[in-house]
């Protein structure tokens, strides 16, 4: 039979309840074996802090997803801004005030008669003479889907060194202008004893390094391969001047473009000389 002191010692021993053992064994972040703690459970504040200090794989993946999604949104917005800016520049016409003969009322020479009377000799025209001739002889008409809200206003020629810029001026609405320019370069080749005139849709400083410049829509440069859509319109323009085209083909004329010091250029038709 135990003594009274041993019975008191047995009463002082307190067995842990079932809930405390369950939390200690199966809690995802079991607390350290610290006898100074008053409970075997981890507090909610300590649990959250421990989760934030040691993020899992899902949280890391979510953080990366947030970065790439934000980057994609920023990139898309930048692309939209550049696209809108380019469209605005396309609808801003280039200035035609520096083109001699386009807006003045000077006398016009019949260039077809002058070329025909040259009989194969070299003949030269100023930029103003060409523009006045086009103003009085060329009647342009806008076709296609743009004819709903645009009308062809005129055709202008700006001469540069080595190439010519052919500019179509359109009137959109009441008083809004829009311009489309095609750069033309001419060269002559010998094809089985016959001169062959080669026309290329390029001229001026290249785009983006070495990409050939084919023209300009508004104030935006257009690559050569994209300006080829203007080729049918140029064919229609050639059909309007059959006498000049026939004389160029008969005498083997090759247009040479030179820009003077004062800014006004000249177009010289040089006949073919057999080598």
PDB file of N, CA and C in Angstrom, residues 8 13 16 27 58 64 95 116 118 120 154 173 193 200 209 220 225 229:
ATOM      1  N   UNK A   8       0.076  11.790  -3.579  1.00  0.00           N
ATOM      2  CA  UNK A   8       0.056  13.209  -3.973  1.00  0.00           C
ATOM      3  C   UNK A   8       0.848  13.442  -5.251  1.00  0.00           C
ATOM      4  N   UNK A  13       0.660  14.722 -11.625  1.00  0.00           N
ATOM      5  CA  UNK A  13       0.973  14.432 -13.043  1.00  0.00           C
ATOM      6  C   UNK A  13      -0.279  14.609 -13.884  1.00  0.00           C
ATOM      7  N   UNK A  16      -1.606  14.978 -21.072  1.00  0.00           N
ATOM      8  CA  UNK A  16      -2.101  15.877 -22.141  1.00  0.00           C
ATOM      9  C   UNK A  16      -3.364  15.317 -22.764  1.00  0.00           C
ATOM     10  N   UNK A  27       0.243  19.028 -37.054  1.00  0.00           N
ATOM     11  CA  UNK A  27       0.270  20.440 -37.477  1.00  0.00           C
ATOM     12  C   UNK A  27       1.349  20.622 -38.539  1.00  0.00           C
ATOM     13  N   UNK A  58       3.772  27.163 -55.497  1.00  0.00           N
ATOM     14  CA  UNK A  58       2.633  27.841 -56.118  1.00  0.00           C
ATOM     15  C   UNK A  58       2.756  29.349 -56.001  1.00  0.00           C
ATOM     16  N   UNK A  64       5.919  34.901 -60.604  1.00  0.00           N
ATOM     17  CA  UNK A  64       6.459  34.961 -61.962  1.00  0.00           C
ATOM     18  C   UNK A  64       5.366  35.235 -62.985  1.00  0.00           C
ATOM     19  N   UNK A  95       4.385  68.742 -96.943  1.00  0.00           N
ATOM     20  CA  UNK A  95       4.196  70.077 -97.498  1.00  0.00           C
ATOM     21  C   UNK A  95       4.546  70.081 -98.984  1.00  0.00           C
ATOM     22  N   UNK A 116       8.755  65.763-129.151  1.00  0.00           N
ATOM     23  CA  UNK A 116       8.620  65.271-130.524  1.00  0.00           C
ATOM     24  C   UNK A 116       9.498  66.065-131.493  1.00  0.00           C
ATOM     25  N   UNK A 118      12.303  67.436-130.786  1.00  0.00           N
ATOM     26  CA  UNK A 118      13.725  67.250-130.497  1.00  0.00           C
ATOM     27  C   UNK A 118      14.360  66.204-131.405  1.00  0.00           C
ATOM     28  N   UNK A 120      15.126  63.088-131.132  1.00  0.00           N
ATOM     29  CA  UNK A 120      16.154  62.223-130.565  1.00  0.00           C
ATOM     30  C   UNK A 120      17.292  62.947-129.890  1.00  0.00           C
ATOM     31  N   UNK A 154      -4.566  66.576-107.095  1.00  0.00           N
ATOM     32  CA  UNK A 154      -3.542  66.927-108.073  1.00  0.00           C
ATOM     33  C   UNK A 154      -2.378  65.957-108.039  1.00  0.00           C
ATOM     34  N   UNK A 173     -12.653  64.849 -97.144  1.00  0.00           N
ATOM     35  CA  UNK A 173     -13.650  65.698 -96.512  1.00  0.00           C
ATOM     36  C   UNK A 173     -13.682  67.080 -97.132  1.00  0.00           C
ATOM     37  N   UNK A 193      21.017  44.733-128.348  1.00  0.00           N
ATOM     38  CA  UNK A 193      21.184  45.859-129.252  1.00  0.00           C
ATOM     39  C   UNK A 193      20.100  46.909-129.168  1.00  0.00           C
ATOM     40  N   UNK A 200      12.619  51.416-111.272  1.00  0.00           N
ATOM     41  CA  UNK A 200      12.597  50.842-109.931  1.00  0.00           C
ATOM     42  C   UNK A 200      11.862  51.790-108.989  1.00  0.00           C
ATOM     43  N   UNK A 209      18.295  50.943 -91.741  1.00  0.00           N
ATOM     44  CA  UNK A 209      19.563  50.365 -92.156  1.00  0.00           C
ATOM     45  C   UNK A 209      19.706  50.333 -93.663  1.00  0.00           C
ATOM     46  N   UNK A 220       5.298  59.280 -93.335  1.00  0.00           N
ATOM     47  CA  UNK A 220       5.897  58.006 -92.956  1.00  0.00           C
ATOM     48  C   UNK A 220       6.518  57.362 -94.185  1.00  0.00           C
ATOM     49  N   UNK A 225       9.012  47.260-101.245  1.00  0.00           N
ATOM     50  CA  UNK A 225       8.120  46.142-101.556  1.00  0.00           C
ATOM     51  C   UNK A 225       6.665  46.453-101.229  1.00  0.00           C
ATOM     52  N   UNK A 229       2.118  48.582-104.644  1.00  0.00           N
ATOM     53  CA  UNK A 229       0.670  48.627-104.874  1.00  0.00           C
ATOM     54  C   UNK A 229       0.283  49.835-105.732  1.00  0.00           C
TER      55      UNK A 229
END
